[in-house]
mmCIF file of C-alpha atoms in Angstrom:
data_model
loop_
_atom_site.group_PDB
_atom_site.id
_atom_site.type_symbol
_atom_site.label_atom_id
_atom_site.label_comp_id
_atom_site.label_asym_id
_atom_site.label_seq_id
_atom_site.Cartn_x
_atom_site.Cartn_y
_atom_site.Cartn_z
ATOM 1 C CA ASP A 11 99.485 93.015 98.787
ATOM 2 C CA ILE A 12 102.166 92.669 96.122
ATOM 3 C CA GLN A 13 105.030 90.499 97.333
ATOM 4 C CA MET A 14 108.541 90.858 95.963
ATOM 5 C CA THR A 15 110.933 87.910 95.981
ATOM 6 C CA GLN A 16 114.613 88.329 95.204
ATOM 7 C CA SER A 17 117.053 85.591 94.321
ATOM 8 C CA PRO A 18 119.556 84.675 95.359
ATOM 9 C CA SER A 19 119.536 85.960 98.956
ATOM 10 C CA SER A 20 123.303 86.167 98.766
ATOM 11 C CA LEU A 21 126.065 85.457 96.318
ATOM 12 C CA SER A 22 129.844 85.392 96.229
ATOM 13 C CA ALA A 23 131.621 86.865 93.250
ATOM 14 C CA SER A 24 134.993 88.163 92.172
ATOM 15 C CA VAL A 25 136.010 91.534 90.826
ATOM 16 C CA GLY A 26 135.310 91.563 87.123
ATOM 17 C CA ASP A 27 132.489 89.019 87.275
ATOM 18 C CA ARG A 28 129.124 89.581 85.645
ATOM 19 C CA VAL A 29 126.458 89.456 88.337
ATOM 20 C CA THR A 30 122.725 89.051 87.873
ATOM 21 C CA ILE A 31 120.093 89.454 90.578
ATOM 22 C CA THR A 32 116.471 88.611 89.939
ATOM 23 C CA CYS A 33 113.291 89.981 91.432
ATOM 24 C CA ARG A 34 109.856 88.454 90.987
ATOM 25 C CA ALA A 35 106.564 90.177 91.757
ATOM 26 C CA SER A 36 103.521 88.266 92.944
ATOM 27 C CA GLN A 37 101.426 90.009 90.285
ATOM 28 C CA ASN A 38 101.903 92.112 87.165
ATOM 29 C CA ILE A 39 103.602 95.425 87.991
ATOM 30 C CA ASN A 40 104.365 96.511 84.422
ATOM 31 C CA THR A 41 107.729 98.285 84.700
ATOM 32 C CA TYR A 42 107.045 99.848 88.091
ATOM 33 C CA LEU A 43 110.226 98.482 89.623
ATOM 34 C CA ASN A 44 113.229 100.192 91.192
ATOM 35 C CA TRP A 45 116.626 98.959 92.377
ATOM 36 C CA TYR A 46 118.670 100.288 95.301
ATOM 37 C CA GLN A 47 122.127 99.612 96.687
ATOM 38 C CA GLU A 48 122.831 99.646 100.391
ATOM 39 C CA LYS A 49 126.171 99.646 102.164
ATOM 40 C CA PRO A 50 126.662 99.284 105.925
ATOM 41 C CA GLY A 51 126.259 102.573 107.760
ATOM 42 C CA LYS A 52 125.171 104.432 104.637
ATOM 43 C CA ALA A 53 121.861 105.540 103.208
ATOM 44 C CA PRO A 54 120.390 103.426 100.415
ATOM 45 C CA LYS A 55 121.187 104.655 96.926
ATOM 46 C CA LEU A 56 118.911 104.566 93.896
ATOM 47 C CA LEU A 57 120.444 102.704 90.951
ATOM 48 C CA ILE A 58 117.638 101.981 88.496
ATOM 49 C CA TYR A 59 114.081 103.291 88.262
ATOM 50 C CA ALA A 60 111.142 102.213 86.136
ATOM 51 C CA ALA A 61 112.827 98.840 85.567
ATOM 52 C CA SER A 62 115.529 99.998 83.174
ATOM 53 C CA SER A 63 116.311 103.698 83.573
ATOM 54 C CA LEU A 64 119.738 104.419 85.005
ATOM 55 C CA GLN A 65 119.767 107.050 87.740
ATOM 56 C CA SER A 66 122.011 110.006 87.007
ATOM 57 C CA GLY A 67 125.551 109.451 88.254
ATOM 58 C CA VAL A 68 125.269 105.663 88.482
ATOM 59 C CA PRO A 69 127.954 103.797 86.521
ATOM 60 C CA SER A 70 126.842 102.255 83.252
ATOM 61 C CA ARG A 71 127.938 98.780 84.382
ATOM 62 C CA PHE A 72 124.591 98.672 86.205
ATOM 63 C CA SER A 73 121.556 97.842 84.110
ATOM 64 C CA GLY A 74 118.001 96.731 84.711
ATOM 65 C CA SER A 75 115.500 94.848 82.614
ATOM 66 C CA GLY A 76 112.155 93.140 82.777
ATOM 67 C CA SER A 77 108.457 93.829 82.877
ATOM 68 C CA GLY A 78 105.350 92.214 84.251
ATOM 69 C CA THR A 79 106.510 89.956 87.059
ATOM 70 C CA ASP A 80 110.165 89.186 86.324
ATOM 71 C CA PHE A 81 113.032 91.631 86.583
ATOM 72 C CA THR A 82 116.819 91.542 86.649
ATOM 73 C CA LEU A 83 119.602 93.797 87.855
ATOM 74 C CA THR A 84 122.901 93.161 86.105
ATOM 75 C CA ILE A 85 126.357 94.376 87.033
ATOM 76 C CA SER A 86 128.427 93.822 83.924
ATOM 77 C CA SER A 87 131.851 93.835 85.598
ATOM 78 C CA LEU A 88 131.821 93.806 89.389
ATOM 79 C CA GLN A 89 133.992 96.443 91.013
ATOM 80 C CA PRO A 90 135.288 96.499 94.612
ATOM 81 C CA GLU A 91 132.839 99.270 95.534
ATOM 82 C CA ASP A 92 129.885 97.148 94.354
ATOM 83 C CA PHE A 93 130.022 94.729 97.263
ATOM 84 C CA ALA A 94 126.789 95.650 98.990
ATOM 85 C CA THR A 95 123.183 94.604 99.451
ATOM 86 C CA TYR A 96 120.724 95.224 96.630
ATOM 87 C CA TYR A 97 116.973 95.672 96.952
ATOM 88 C CA CYS A 98 114.206 95.781 94.404
ATOM 89 C CA GLN A 99 111.061 97.808 95.118
ATOM 90 C CA GLN A 100 107.705 97.852 93.384
ATOM 91 C CA SER A 101 106.256 101.323 93.163
ATOM 92 C CA TYR A 102 102.515 100.517 93.456
ATOM 93 C CA SER A 103 102.586 99.981 97.198
ATOM 94 C CA LYS A 104 106.332 100.502 97.606
ATOM 95 C CA THR A 105 107.147 97.043 98.950
ATOM 96 C CA PHE A 106 110.813 96.060 98.896
ATOM 97 C CA GLY A 107 112.296 92.676 98.172
ATOM 98 C CA GLN A 108 114.194 90.972 100.979
ATOM 99 C CA GLY A 109 117.590 91.940 99.565
ATOM 100 C CA THR A 110 120.543 90.235 97.887
ATOM 101 C CA LYS A 111 123.920 90.496 99.541
ATOM 102 C CA VAL A 112 126.848 90.500 97.128
ATOM 103 C CA GLU A 113 130.015 89.314 98.864
ATOM 104 C CA ILE A 114 133.614 88.912 97.853
ATOM 105 C CA LYS A 115 134.599 85.405 96.759
ATOM 106 C CA GLU B 6 122.776 119.609 96.796
ATOM 107 C CA VAL B 7 119.793 117.729 98.156
ATOM 108 C CA GLN B 8 120.131 117.018 101.871
ATOM 109 C CA LEU B 9 117.854 115.164 104.245
ATOM 110 C CA VAL B 10 118.772 115.043 107.925
ATOM 111 C CA GLU B 11 116.780 112.957 110.382
ATOM 112 C CA SER B 12 116.666 113.480 114.128
ATOM 113 C CA GLY B 13 114.645 112.467 117.149
ATOM 114 C CA GLY B 14 115.561 108.825 117.500
ATOM 115 C CA GLY B 15 116.398 107.224 120.808
ATOM 116 C CA LEU B 16 115.448 104.629 123.392
ATOM 117 C CA VAL B 17 111.776 104.357 124.309
ATOM 118 C CA GLN B 18 109.798 101.831 126.320
ATOM 119 C CA PRO B 19 107.154 99.620 124.744
ATOM 120 C CA GLY B 20 103.904 101.525 124.579
ATOM 121 C CA GLY B 21 105.718 104.844 124.485
ATOM 122 C CA SER B 22 105.828 107.614 121.914
ATOM 123 C CA LEU B 23 108.483 109.377 119.889
ATOM 124 C CA ARG B 24 108.511 112.021 117.177
ATOM 125 C CA LEU B 25 111.040 111.888 114.384
ATOM 126 C CA SER B 26 111.957 114.874 112.245
ATOM 127 C CA CYS B 27 113.601 115.197 108.853
ATOM 128 C CA ALA B 28 114.976 118.512 107.643
ATOM 129 C CA GLY B 29 115.164 118.997 103.904
ATOM 130 C CA SER B 30 117.417 121.421 102.070
ATOM 131 C CA GLY B 31 118.787 122.021 98.601
ATOM 132 C CA PHE B 32 115.490 121.398 96.830
ATOM 133 C CA ASP B 33 111.938 122.721 96.618
ATOM 134 C CA PHE B 34 110.644 120.737 99.601
ATOM 135 C CA PRO B 35 106.948 121.733 99.226
ATOM 136 C CA SER B 36 106.852 120.188 95.723
ATOM 137 C CA TYR B 37 107.721 116.614 96.646
ATOM 138 C CA TRP B 38 106.058 113.580 98.111
ATOM 139 C CA MET B 39 108.074 112.518 101.142
ATOM 140 C CA ASN B 40 108.469 109.117 102.761
ATOM 141 C CA TRP B 41 109.655 107.273 105.828
ATOM 142 C CA VAL B 42 111.400 103.924 105.323
ATOM 143 C CA ARG B 43 112.784 101.758 108.119
ATOM 144 C CA GLN B 44 115.263 98.948 108.544
ATOM 145 C CA ALA B 45 115.171 96.694 111.565
ATOM 146 C CA PRO B 46 118.509 95.310 112.795
ATOM 147 C CA GLY B 47 119.773 92.703 110.362
ATOM 148 C CA LYS B 48 116.643 92.988 108.219
ATOM 149 C CA GLY B 49 115.660 94.529 104.907
ATOM 150 C CA LEU B 50 114.053 97.816 104.005
ATOM 151 C CA GLU B 51 110.399 98.437 104.816
ATOM 152 C CA TRP B 52 108.401 101.376 103.519
ATOM 153 C CA VAL B 53 106.470 102.973 106.399
ATOM 154 C CA ALA B 54 104.501 105.989 105.187
ATOM 155 C CA ASN B 55 104.340 108.836 102.727
ATOM 156 C CA ILE B 56 102.690 112.230 102.373
ATOM 157 C CA LYS B 57 101.559 114.345 99.458
ATOM 158 C CA PRO B 58 103.330 117.669 98.819
ATOM 159 C CA ASP B 59 100.506 119.727 100.347
ATOM 160 C CA GLY B 60 100.049 117.312 103.241
ATOM 161 C CA SER B 61 96.475 116.470 102.298
ATOM 162 C CA VAL B 62 97.009 112.775 101.564
ATOM 163 C CA THR B 63 98.911 110.158 103.557
ATOM 164 C CA TYR B 64 99.485 106.427 103.223
ATOM 165 C CA TYR B 65 100.813 103.883 105.700
ATOM 166 C CA VAL B 66 101.997 100.302 105.796
ATOM 167 C CA GLU B 67 99.401 98.163 107.550
ATOM 168 C CA SER B 68 101.627 97.409 110.561
ATOM 169 C CA VAL B 69 101.800 101.070 111.657
ATOM 170 C CA ARG B 70 98.392 102.353 110.562
ATOM 171 C CA GLY B 71 96.582 103.890 113.527
ATOM 172 C CA ARG B 72 99.800 104.180 115.560
ATOM 173 C CA PHE B 73 102.030 106.420 113.418
ATOM 174 C CA ILE B 74 101.204 109.788 111.863
ATOM 175 C CA ILE B 75 103.228 111.371 109.088
ATOM 176 C CA SER B 76 103.031 115.138 108.686
ATOM 177 C CA ARG B 77 105.003 118.001 107.241
ATOM 178 C CA ASP B 78 105.775 121.711 107.697
ATOM 179 C CA ASN B 79 106.463 123.115 104.248
ATOM 180 C CA VAL B 80 107.372 126.561 105.543
ATOM 181 C CA ASN B 81 110.253 125.177 107.575
ATOM 182 C CA LYS B 82 110.924 122.242 105.213
ATOM 183 C CA LEU B 83 110.370 119.597 107.849
ATOM 184 C CA LEU B 84 108.929 116.100 107.675
ATOM 185 C CA TYR B 85 107.678 114.371 110.820
ATOM 186 C CA LEU B 86 106.756 110.913 111.990
ATOM 187 C CA GLN B 87 104.793 110.794 115.215
ATOM 188 C CA MET B 88 105.049 107.266 116.591
ATOM 189 C CA SER B 89 102.877 106.018 119.422
ATOM 190 C CA SER B 90 102.040 102.671 121.037
ATOM 191 C CA LEU B 91 105.536 101.600 120.087
ATOM 192 C CA ARG B 92 106.384 97.896 119.988
ATOM 193 C CA ASP B 93 109.630 95.961 120.100
ATOM 194 C CA GLU B 94 109.262 95.288 116.384
ATOM 195 C CA ASP B 95 109.348 99.020 115.631
ATOM 196 C CA THR B 96 113.038 99.020 116.568
ATOM 197 C CA ALA B 97 114.827 100.159 113.425
ATOM 198 C CA ILE B 98 116.781 102.824 111.659
ATOM 199 C CA TYR B 99 114.252 105.256 110.210
ATOM 200 C CA TYR B 100 115.125 107.001 106.962
ATOM 201 C CA CYS B 101 113.341 109.851 105.286
ATOM 202 C CA ALA B 102 113.365 109.763 101.512
ATOM 203 C CA ARG B 103 112.328 112.097 98.731
ATOM 204 C CA GLU B 104 110.001 110.611 96.151
ATOM 205 C CA MET B 105 110.110 111.383 92.457
ATOM 206 C CA VAL B 106 106.747 110.905 90.752
ATOM 207 C CA ARG B 107 106.297 110.633 87.010
ATOM 208 C CA GLY B 108 102.820 109.174 86.785
ATOM 209 C CA VAL B 109 100.446 106.774 88.446
ATOM 210 C CA ALA B 110 102.652 104.150 90.123
ATOM 211 C CA VAL B 111 105.759 105.537 88.402
ATOM 212 C CA ASN B 112 107.785 106.706 91.378
ATOM 213 C CA TRP B 113 111.078 106.133 93.123
ATOM 214 C CA PHE B 114 113.136 107.363 96.073
ATOM 215 C CA ASP B 115 116.015 109.387 94.697
ATOM 216 C CA SER B 116 117.396 110.957 97.865
ATOM 217 C CA TRP B 117 117.701 109.514 101.345
ATOM 218 C CA GLY B 118 118.831 110.777 104.718
ATOM 219 C CA GLN B 119 121.382 108.970 106.868
ATOM 220 C CA GLY B 120 118.728 107.675 109.235
ATOM 221 C CA THR B 121 117.948 107.878 112.934
ATOM 222 C CA LEU B 122 117.860 104.867 115.243
ATOM 223 C CA VAL B 123 114.771 104.076 117.259
ATOM 224 C CA THR B 124 115.114 101.404 119.942
ATOM 225 C CA VAL B 125 111.998 100.128 121.678
ATOM 226 C CA SER B 126 112.964 98.248 124.777
ATOM 227 C CA SER B 127 112.189 98.012 128.464
#
């Protein structure tokens, strides 16, 4: 099984900060990596697919990069609505990372 | 607008059974792979199962294989998850999700329902 490890598990940041979340796969997954945002009481929302493609309607402050085993999700300037939990997912066997909670500093 | 609405959750005893449903609308339901994803209380997301557009192929996470069955009714645009031999650790919010496929292993979940809560407890 392909394991996905996100870091950090949580972080505190301020509005306007640049935030980077990393995701590491236990084996090469090319660019078969997606990112989702989850807020309490709401359905998860797709942000990035295939490592770097921005889902329609998602603000351009979100970006994804990486290939092979190491990936990053970057929020260029954190907005109040971005405080949430973020998950990576590899699309071979659809395993999710454990999540990164972004909290207000 | 794509809509997915889950139903059927509730309280069930360990060893019991439950069938979840997901109604799709606003898109060509028979053309899409469909999935169930769950989230246990305070935990992360876990993919559970998916099914090919024509229903001929299904996949499951190891922990539910042999206990859960995913199926679909393309005429009525419904997705199902029949759960049996339920365990405490199956307690979770269960989401249905539409899968976009663009090639081998190139796929993602672009639309999700709001989820239905399943509680397994005596």
